[in-house]
Short mmCIF file of C-alpha atoms in Angstrom, two decimals:
data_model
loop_
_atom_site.label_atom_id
_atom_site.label_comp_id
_atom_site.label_asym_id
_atom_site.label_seq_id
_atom_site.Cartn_x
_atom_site.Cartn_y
_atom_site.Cartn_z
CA UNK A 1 -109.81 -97.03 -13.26
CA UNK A 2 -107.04 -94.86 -14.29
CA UNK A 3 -107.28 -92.72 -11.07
CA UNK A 4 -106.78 -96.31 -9.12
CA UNK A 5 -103.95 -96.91 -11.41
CA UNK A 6 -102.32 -93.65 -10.48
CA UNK A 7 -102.56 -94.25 -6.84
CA UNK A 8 -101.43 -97.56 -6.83
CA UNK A 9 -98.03 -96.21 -8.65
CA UNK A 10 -97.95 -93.64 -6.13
CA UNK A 11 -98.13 -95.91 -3.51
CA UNK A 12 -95.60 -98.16 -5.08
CA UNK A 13 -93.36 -95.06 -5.54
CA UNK A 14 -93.67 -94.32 -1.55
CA UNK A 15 -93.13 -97.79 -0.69
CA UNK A 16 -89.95 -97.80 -2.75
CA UNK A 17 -88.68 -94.43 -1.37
CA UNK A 18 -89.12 -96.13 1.87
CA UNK A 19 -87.28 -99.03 1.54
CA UNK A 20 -84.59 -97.24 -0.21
CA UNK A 21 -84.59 -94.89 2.74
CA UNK A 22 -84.10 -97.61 5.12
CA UNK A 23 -81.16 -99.34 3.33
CA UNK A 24 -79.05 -96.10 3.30
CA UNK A 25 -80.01 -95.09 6.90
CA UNK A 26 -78.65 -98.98 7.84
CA UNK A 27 -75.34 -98.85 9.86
CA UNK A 28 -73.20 -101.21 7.19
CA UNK A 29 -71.79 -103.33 9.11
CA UNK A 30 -75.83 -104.76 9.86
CA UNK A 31 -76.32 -104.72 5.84
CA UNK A 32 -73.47 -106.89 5.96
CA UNK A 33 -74.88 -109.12 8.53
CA UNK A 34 -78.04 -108.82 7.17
CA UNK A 35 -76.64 -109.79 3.62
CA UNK A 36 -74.31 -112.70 4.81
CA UNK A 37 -77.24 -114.22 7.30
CA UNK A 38 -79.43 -114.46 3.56
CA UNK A 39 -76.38 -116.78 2.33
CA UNK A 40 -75.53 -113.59 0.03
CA UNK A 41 -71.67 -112.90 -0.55
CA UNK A 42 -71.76 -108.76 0.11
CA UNK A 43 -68.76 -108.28 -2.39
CA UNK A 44 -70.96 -109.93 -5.22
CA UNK A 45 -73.87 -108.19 -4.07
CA UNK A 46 -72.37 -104.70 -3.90
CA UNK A 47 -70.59 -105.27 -7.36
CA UNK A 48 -73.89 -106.41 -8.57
CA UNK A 49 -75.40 -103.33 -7.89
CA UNK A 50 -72.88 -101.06 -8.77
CA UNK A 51 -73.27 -102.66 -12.55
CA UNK A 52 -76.96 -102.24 -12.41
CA UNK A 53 -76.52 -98.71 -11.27
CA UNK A 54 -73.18 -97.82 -13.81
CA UNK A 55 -75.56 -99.79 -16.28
CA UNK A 56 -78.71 -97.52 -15.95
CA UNK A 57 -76.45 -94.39 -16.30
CA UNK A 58 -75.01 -95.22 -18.81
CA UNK A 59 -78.56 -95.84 -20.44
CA UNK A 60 -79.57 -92.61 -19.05
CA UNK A 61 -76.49 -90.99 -20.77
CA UNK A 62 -77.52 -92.42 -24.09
CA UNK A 63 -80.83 -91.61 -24.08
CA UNK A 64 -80.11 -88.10 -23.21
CA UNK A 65 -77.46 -88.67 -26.66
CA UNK A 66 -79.98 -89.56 -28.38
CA UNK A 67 -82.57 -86.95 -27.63
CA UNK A 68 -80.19 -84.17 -28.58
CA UNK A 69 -78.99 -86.50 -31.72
CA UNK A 70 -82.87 -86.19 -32.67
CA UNK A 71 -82.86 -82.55 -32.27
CA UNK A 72 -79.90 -81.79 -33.98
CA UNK A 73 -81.33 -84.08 -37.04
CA UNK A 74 -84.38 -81.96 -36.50
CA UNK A 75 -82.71 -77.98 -36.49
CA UNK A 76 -80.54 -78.63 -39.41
CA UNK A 77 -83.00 -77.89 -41.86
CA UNK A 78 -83.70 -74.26 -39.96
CA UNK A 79 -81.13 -71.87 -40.73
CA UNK A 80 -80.49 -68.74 -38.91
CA UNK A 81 -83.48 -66.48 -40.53
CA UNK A 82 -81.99 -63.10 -38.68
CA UNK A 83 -81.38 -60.34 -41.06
CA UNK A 84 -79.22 -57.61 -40.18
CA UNK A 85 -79.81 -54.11 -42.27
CA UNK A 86 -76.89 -52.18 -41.60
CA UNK A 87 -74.17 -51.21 -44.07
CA UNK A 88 -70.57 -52.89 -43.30
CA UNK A 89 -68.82 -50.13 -41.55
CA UNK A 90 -72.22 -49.35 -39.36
CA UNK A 91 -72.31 -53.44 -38.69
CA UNK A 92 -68.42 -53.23 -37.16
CA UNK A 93 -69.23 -50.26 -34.74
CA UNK A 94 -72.69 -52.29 -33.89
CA UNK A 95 -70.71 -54.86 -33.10
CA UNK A 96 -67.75 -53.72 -31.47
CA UNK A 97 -70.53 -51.58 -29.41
CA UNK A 98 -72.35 -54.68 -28.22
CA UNK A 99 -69.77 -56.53 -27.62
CA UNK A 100 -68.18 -53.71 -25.70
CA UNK A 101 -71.24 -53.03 -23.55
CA UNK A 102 -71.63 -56.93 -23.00
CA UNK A 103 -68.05 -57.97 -22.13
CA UNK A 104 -69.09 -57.73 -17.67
CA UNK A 105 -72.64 -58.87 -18.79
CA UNK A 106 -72.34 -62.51 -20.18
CA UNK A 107 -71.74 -62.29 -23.68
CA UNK A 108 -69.22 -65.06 -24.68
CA UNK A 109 -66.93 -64.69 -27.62
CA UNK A 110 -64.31 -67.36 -28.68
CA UNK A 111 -62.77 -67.43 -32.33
CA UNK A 112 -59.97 -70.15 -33.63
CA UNK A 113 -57.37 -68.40 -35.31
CA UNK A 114 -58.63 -65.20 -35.81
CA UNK A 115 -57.60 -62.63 -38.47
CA UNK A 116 -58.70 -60.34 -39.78
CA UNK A 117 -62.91 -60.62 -40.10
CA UNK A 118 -65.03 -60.07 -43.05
CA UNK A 119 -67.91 -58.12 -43.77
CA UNK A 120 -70.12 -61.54 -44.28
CA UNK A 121 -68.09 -62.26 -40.38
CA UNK A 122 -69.62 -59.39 -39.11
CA UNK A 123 -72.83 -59.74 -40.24
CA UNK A 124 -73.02 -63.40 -39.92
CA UNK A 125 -72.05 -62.28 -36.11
CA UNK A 126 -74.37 -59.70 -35.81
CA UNK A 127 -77.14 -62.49 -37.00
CA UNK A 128 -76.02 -64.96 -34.23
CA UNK A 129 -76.01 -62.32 -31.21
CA UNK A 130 -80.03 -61.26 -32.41
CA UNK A 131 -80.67 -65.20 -32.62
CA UNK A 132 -79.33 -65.63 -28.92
CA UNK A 133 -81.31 -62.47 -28.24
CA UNK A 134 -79.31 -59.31 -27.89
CA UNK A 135 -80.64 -56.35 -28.87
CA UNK A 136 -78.55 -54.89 -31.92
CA UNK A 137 -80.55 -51.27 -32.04
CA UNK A 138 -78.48 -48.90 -30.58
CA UNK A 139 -80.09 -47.80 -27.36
CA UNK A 140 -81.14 -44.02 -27.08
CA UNK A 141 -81.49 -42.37 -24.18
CA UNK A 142 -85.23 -42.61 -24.48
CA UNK A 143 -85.09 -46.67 -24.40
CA UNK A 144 -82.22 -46.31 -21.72
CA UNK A 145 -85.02 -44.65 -19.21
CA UNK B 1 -54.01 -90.23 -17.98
CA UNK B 2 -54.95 -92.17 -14.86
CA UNK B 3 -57.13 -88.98 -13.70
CA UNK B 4 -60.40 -88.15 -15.73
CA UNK B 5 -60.30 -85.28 -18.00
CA UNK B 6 -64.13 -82.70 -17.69
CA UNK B 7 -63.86 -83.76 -21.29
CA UNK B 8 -64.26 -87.70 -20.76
CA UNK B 9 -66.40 -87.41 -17.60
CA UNK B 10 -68.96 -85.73 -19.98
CA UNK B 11 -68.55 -88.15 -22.40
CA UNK B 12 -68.93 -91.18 -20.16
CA UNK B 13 -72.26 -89.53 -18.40
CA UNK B 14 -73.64 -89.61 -22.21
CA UNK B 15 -72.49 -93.37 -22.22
CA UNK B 16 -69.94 -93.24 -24.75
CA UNK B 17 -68.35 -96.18 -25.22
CA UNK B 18 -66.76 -95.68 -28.69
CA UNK B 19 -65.21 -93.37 -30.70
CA UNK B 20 -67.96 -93.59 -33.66
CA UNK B 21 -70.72 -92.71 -30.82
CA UNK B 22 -68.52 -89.50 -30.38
CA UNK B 23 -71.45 -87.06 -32.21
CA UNK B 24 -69.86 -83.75 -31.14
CA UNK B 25 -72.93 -81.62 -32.77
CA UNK B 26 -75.21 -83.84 -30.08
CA UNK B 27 -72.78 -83.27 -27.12
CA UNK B 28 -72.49 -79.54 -28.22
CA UNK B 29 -76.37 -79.78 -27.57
CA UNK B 30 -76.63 -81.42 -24.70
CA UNK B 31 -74.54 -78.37 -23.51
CA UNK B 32 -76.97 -75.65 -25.05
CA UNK B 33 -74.68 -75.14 -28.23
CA UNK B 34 -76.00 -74.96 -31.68
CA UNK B 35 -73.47 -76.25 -34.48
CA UNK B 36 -73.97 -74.50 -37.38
CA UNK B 37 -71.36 -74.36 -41.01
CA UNK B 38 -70.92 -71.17 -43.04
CA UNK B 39 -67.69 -69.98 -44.79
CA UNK B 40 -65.90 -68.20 -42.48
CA UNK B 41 -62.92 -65.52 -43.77
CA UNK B 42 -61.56 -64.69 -40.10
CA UNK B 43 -61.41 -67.58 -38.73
CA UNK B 44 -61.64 -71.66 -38.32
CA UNK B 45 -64.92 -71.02 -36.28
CA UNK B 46 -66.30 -69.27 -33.29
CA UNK B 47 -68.74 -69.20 -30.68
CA UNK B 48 -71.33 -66.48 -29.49
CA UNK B 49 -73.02 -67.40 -26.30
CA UNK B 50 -75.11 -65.56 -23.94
CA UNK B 51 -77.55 -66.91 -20.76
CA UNK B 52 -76.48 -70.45 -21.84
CA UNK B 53 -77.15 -70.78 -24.87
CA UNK B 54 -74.45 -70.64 -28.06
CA UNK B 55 -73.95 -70.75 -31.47
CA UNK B 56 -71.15 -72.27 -33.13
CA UNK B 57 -70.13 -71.82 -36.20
CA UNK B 58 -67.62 -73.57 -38.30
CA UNK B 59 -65.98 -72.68 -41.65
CA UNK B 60 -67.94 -75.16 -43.98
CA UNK B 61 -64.73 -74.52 -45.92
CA UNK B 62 -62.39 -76.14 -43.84
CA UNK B 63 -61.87 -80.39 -44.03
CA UNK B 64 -64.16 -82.20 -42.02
CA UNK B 65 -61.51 -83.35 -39.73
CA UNK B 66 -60.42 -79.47 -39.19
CA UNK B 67 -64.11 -78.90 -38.30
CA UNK B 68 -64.13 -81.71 -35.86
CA UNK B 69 -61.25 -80.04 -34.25
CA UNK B 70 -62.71 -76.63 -34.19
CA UNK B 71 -66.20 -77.86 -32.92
CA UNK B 72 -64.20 -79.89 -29.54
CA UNK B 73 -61.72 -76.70 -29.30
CA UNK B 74 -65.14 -74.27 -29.01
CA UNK B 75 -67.23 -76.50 -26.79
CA UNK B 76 -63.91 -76.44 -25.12
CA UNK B 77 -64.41 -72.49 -24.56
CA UNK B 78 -67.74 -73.12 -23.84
CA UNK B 79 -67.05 -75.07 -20.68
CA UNK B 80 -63.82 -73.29 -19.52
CA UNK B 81 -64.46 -69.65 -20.64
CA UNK B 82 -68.49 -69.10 -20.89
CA UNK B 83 -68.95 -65.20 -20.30
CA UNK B 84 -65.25 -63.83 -21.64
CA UNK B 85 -64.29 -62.30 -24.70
CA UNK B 86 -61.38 -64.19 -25.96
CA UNK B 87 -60.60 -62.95 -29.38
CA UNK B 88 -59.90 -59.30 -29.00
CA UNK B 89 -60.60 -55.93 -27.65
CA UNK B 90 -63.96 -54.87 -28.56
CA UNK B 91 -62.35 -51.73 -30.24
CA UNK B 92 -60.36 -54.42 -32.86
CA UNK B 93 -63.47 -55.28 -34.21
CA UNK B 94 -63.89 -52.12 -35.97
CA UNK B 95 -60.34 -51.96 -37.72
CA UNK B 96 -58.32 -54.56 -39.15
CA UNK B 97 -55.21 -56.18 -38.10
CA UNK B 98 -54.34 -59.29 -36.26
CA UNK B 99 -55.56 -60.71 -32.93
CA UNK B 100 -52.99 -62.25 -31.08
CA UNK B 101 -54.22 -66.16 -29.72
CA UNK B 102 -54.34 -65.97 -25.94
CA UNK B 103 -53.41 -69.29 -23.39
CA UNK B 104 -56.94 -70.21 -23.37
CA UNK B 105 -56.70 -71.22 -26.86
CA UNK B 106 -54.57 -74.03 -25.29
CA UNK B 107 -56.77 -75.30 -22.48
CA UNK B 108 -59.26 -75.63 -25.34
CA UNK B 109 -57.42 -77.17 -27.55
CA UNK B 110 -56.57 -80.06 -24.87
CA UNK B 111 -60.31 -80.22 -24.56
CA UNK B 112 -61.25 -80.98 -28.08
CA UNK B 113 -58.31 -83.59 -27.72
CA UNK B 114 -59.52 -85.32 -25.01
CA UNK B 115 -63.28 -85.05 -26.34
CA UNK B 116 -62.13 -86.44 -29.49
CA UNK B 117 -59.86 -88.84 -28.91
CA UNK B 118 -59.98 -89.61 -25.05
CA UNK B 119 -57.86 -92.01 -23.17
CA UNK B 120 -60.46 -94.30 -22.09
CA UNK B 121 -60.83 -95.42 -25.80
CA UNK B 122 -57.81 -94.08 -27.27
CA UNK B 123 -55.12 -96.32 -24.86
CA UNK B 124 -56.51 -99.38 -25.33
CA UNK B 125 -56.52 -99.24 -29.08
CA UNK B 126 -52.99 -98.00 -28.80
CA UNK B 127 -51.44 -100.66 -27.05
CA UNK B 128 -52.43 -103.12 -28.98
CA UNK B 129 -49.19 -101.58 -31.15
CA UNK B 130 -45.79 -102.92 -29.73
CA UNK B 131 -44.12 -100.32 -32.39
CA UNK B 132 -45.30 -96.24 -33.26
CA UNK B 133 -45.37 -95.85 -36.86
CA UNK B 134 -47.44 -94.59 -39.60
CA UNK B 135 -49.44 -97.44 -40.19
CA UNK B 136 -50.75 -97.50 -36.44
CA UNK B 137 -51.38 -93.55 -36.76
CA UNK B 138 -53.15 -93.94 -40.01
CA UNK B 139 -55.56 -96.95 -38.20
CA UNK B 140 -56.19 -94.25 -35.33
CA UNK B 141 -56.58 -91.46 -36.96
CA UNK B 142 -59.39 -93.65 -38.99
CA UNK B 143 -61.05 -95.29 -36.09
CA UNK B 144 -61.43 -91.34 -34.52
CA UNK B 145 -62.01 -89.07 -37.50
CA UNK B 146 -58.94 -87.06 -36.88
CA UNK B 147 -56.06 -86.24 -39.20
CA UNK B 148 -52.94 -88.02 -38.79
CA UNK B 149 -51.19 -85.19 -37.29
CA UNK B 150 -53.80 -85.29 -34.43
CA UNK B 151 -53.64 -88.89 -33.94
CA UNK B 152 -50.17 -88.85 -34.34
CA UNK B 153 -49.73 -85.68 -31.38
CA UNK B 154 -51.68 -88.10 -28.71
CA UNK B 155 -49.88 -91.01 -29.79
CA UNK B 156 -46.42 -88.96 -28.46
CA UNK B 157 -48.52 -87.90 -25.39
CA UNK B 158 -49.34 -91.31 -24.77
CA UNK B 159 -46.55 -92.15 -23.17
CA UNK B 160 -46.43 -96.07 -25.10
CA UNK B 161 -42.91 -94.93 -27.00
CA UNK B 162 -39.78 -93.41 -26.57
CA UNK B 163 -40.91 -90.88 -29.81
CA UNK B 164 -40.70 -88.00 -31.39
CA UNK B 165 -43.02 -86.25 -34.06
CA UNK B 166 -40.90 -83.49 -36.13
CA UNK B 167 -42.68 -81.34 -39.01
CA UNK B 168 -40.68 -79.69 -41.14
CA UNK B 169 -41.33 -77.49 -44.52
CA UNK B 170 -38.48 -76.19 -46.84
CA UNK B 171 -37.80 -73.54 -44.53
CA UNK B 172 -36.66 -75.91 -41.57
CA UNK B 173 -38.33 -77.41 -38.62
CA UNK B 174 -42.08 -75.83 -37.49
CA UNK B 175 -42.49 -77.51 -34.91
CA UNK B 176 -41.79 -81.05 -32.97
CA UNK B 177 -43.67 -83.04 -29.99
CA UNK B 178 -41.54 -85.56 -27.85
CA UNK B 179 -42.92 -88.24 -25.25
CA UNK B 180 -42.35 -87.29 -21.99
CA UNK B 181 -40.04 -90.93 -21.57
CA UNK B 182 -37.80 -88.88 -24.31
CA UNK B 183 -35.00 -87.03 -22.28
CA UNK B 184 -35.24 -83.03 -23.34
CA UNK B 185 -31.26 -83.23 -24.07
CA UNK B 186 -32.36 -84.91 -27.73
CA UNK B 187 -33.37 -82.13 -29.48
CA UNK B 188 -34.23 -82.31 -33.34
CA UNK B 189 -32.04 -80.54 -35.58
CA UNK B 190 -33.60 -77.11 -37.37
CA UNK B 191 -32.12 -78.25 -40.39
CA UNK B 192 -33.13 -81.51 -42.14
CA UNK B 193 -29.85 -83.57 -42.47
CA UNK B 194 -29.34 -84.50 -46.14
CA UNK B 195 -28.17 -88.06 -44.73
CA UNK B 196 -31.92 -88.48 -43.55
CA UNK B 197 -34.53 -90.71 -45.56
CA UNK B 198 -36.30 -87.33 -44.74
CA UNK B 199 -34.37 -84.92 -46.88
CA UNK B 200 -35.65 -86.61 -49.61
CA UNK B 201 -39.10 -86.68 -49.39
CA UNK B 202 -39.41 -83.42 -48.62
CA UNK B 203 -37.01 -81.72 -51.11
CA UNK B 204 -36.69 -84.83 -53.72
CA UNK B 205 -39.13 -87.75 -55.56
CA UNK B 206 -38.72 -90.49 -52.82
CA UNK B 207 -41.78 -91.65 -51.81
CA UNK B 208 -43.19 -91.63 -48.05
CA UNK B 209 -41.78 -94.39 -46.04
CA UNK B 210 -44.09 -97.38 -45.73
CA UNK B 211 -42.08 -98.73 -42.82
CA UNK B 212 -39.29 -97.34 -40.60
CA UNK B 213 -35.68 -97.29 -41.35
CA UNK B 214 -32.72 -97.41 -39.16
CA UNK B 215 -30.49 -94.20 -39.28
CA UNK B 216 -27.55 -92.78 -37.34
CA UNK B 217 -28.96 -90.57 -34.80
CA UNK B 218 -26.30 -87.82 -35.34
CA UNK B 219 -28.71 -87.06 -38.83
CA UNK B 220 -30.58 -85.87 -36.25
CA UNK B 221 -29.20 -84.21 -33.00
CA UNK B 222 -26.29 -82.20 -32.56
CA UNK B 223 -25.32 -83.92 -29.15
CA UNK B 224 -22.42 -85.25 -29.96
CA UNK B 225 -23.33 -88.46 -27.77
CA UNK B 226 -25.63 -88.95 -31.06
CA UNK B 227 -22.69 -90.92 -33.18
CA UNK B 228 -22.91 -93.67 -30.83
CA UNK B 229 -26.95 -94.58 -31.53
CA UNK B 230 -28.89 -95.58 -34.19
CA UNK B 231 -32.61 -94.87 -34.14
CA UNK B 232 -35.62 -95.30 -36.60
CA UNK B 233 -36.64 -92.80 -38.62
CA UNK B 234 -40.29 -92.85 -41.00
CA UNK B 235 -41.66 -89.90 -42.92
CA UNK B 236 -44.85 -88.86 -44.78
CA UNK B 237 -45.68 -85.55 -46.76
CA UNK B 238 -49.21 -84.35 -45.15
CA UNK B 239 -50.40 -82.23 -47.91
CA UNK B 240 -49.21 -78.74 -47.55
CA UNK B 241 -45.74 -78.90 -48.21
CA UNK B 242 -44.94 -80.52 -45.21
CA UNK B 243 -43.32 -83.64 -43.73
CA UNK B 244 -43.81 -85.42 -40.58
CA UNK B 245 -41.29 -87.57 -39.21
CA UNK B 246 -41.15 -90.63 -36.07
CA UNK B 247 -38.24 -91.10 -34.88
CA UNK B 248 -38.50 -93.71 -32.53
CA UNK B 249 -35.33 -94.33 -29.92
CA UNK B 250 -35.00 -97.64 -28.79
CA UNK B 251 -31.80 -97.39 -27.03
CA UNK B 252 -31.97 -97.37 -23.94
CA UNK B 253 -28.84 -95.88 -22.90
CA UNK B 254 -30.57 -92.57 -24.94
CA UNK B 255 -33.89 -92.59 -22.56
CA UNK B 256 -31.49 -92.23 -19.12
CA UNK B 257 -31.62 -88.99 -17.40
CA UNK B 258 -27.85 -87.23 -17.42
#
């Protein structure tokens, strides 16, 4: 029963693809023939569509809104768990390391009026470059090879 | 205004349609971006991102209308200026002094404008005011979580009023916006004019104007074409030892080009 189901929808699916198909393959001016011969006004008809289509976006939009609304609800509660054991002035040359040996290799760093940074800075830094997964250790040449 | 900003497009694809759906956490989502607060001593808030994905974090110090800002000004670096180190040298990290803000800090800023307060819902709401002042910033800056210094900046831009926004602080004149109708020749005094409802409020006890008043626009321009007009004029303090001032100039002999 449900394989019959499946198949039907697939068949539904092709038949759909099909007919879509053949509208945008049609030369327009035979749509509008087509259209007008049906007693249809094409204007209406095309703004119809163009509602139903801006319409189901826009649906589409919110629903996407909404997922990441749900998942933003969700992640609140988990905070970043990363702990970094350096002490402050190792933390700074970690960091200015990494971000030195990232800046041709993705790493993207933005700050809103920047001073001077913090020790907590750094290290909450350091925490949120080993959450998006880059390697703090310092490499050796052992690792490099 | 009539073209769309990368800013609104997104926001329309999500199906915004008005400015309380505008959930800036969510969009930062959709766009692999993690919002997260923290006290922050260096800065307002930053972004770390690698292989699309980020983290933002914003100083849970700062007023939630300052962390609205700083949220649209980082997805704003997010979409313009993914894989770049904007703050410094790598080598600054390890000493102190000052980083210098670079031009991108600009394109993002107009980002977390137009992601905050975009023209497809701002204009609207804006027109529906024959006359800028305080009152009609106050009802925007409401209806789009945004301070009234925001609200009032993209009134200016909106090109609805011959305006101009002026803050000063005891020291003189920070900083002013004009509408582009506004001809560059009127330029605000450094100086508040002690003639000026202004003065006042910023150095005296009167209170913050609740409507405009009229005032000789030689209180504020040097031109000397100034003694001939009479403009409007309304201040508020915003907090910090500041005022900001509309003057609003109806004449139209002062919006010709010379």
């Amino acid at each position: 029963m449900t394989a019959n189901r499946k198949d039907d929808r697939e068949a539904l699916d092709r038949l759909m693809s099909v007919m879509v198909d053949d509208l945008l393959n049609m030369p327009e001016e035979e749509l509008i023939a087509e259209t007008l011969s049906e007693g249809h006004n094409p204007t209406e008809e095309a703004e119809a569509i163009r509602a139903v289509i801006e319409q189901a976006a826009r649906a589409c939009g919110q629903s996407r809104l909404k997922a990441a609304k749900n998942a933003v609800a969700a992640g609140r509660a988990k905070q970043n768990q990363n702990v970094v054991r350096l002490d402050a002035s190792a933390a700074r040359q970690r960091l200015a390391a990494i971000l030195a040996q990232n800046v041709d290799s993705g790493v993207s760093l933005a700050a809103r009026n920047q001073s001077q940074l913090s020790d907590a800075d750094v290290f909450g830094m350091l925490a949120d470059l080993k959450e998006l997964g880059i390697a703090l250790e310092k490499k050796t040449p052992e690792s490099e090879s | 205004m009539t073209t769309v900003s990368h800013a609104e497009q997104m926001l329309q694809e999500l199906g915004i349609g008005q400015p309380a759906e505008i959930d800036l956490e969510a969009i930062a989502y959709t766009l692999g971006a993690q919002v997260r607060y923290r006290p922050l001593d260096g800065c307002e808030a930053r972004i770390i991102g690698s292989n699309g994905s980020a983290i933002i974090t914003v100083n849970s110090r700062s007023s939630r209308m300052r962390q609205r800002f700083s949220i649209g000004h980082e997805i704003g670096h997010w979409r313009y200026h993914r894989g770049r180190i904007l703050v410094c040298r790598p080598e600054d990290i390890g000493r102190s002094g000052d980083w210098s803000s670079l031009s991108p800090e600009r394109i993002a800023d107009g980002f977390a404008a137009d992601l905050i307060m975009p023209w497809y819902l701002f204009l609207p709401r804006a027109r529906q005011n024959p006359r800028l002042t305080f009152q009609v910033v106050r009802t925007l800056a409401d209806v789009f979580d945004v301070s009234p210094e925001a609200a009032a900046i993209r009134l200016i831009e909106s090109r609805l009023y011959p305006s101009i926004l002026v803050c000063h602080a005891a020291g003189g004149r920070k900083w002013f916006r004009a509408s582009p109708e506004v001809p560059t020749r009127w330029f605000p005094q450094a100086e508040l004019d002690p003639d000026s409802y202004a003065f006042d409020i910023l150095f005296g006890t009167r209170p913050d104007d609740a409507a405009p008043h009229k005032i000789g626009a030689d209180a504020w321009f040097d031109s000397s074409e100034a003694q001939y007009y009479e403009i409007q004029e309304q201040t508020i303090r915003t907090g910090d030892r500041r005022i900001l001032t509309l003057l609003t100039l109806n004449h139209s002999r002062m919006l010709e080009d010379r």
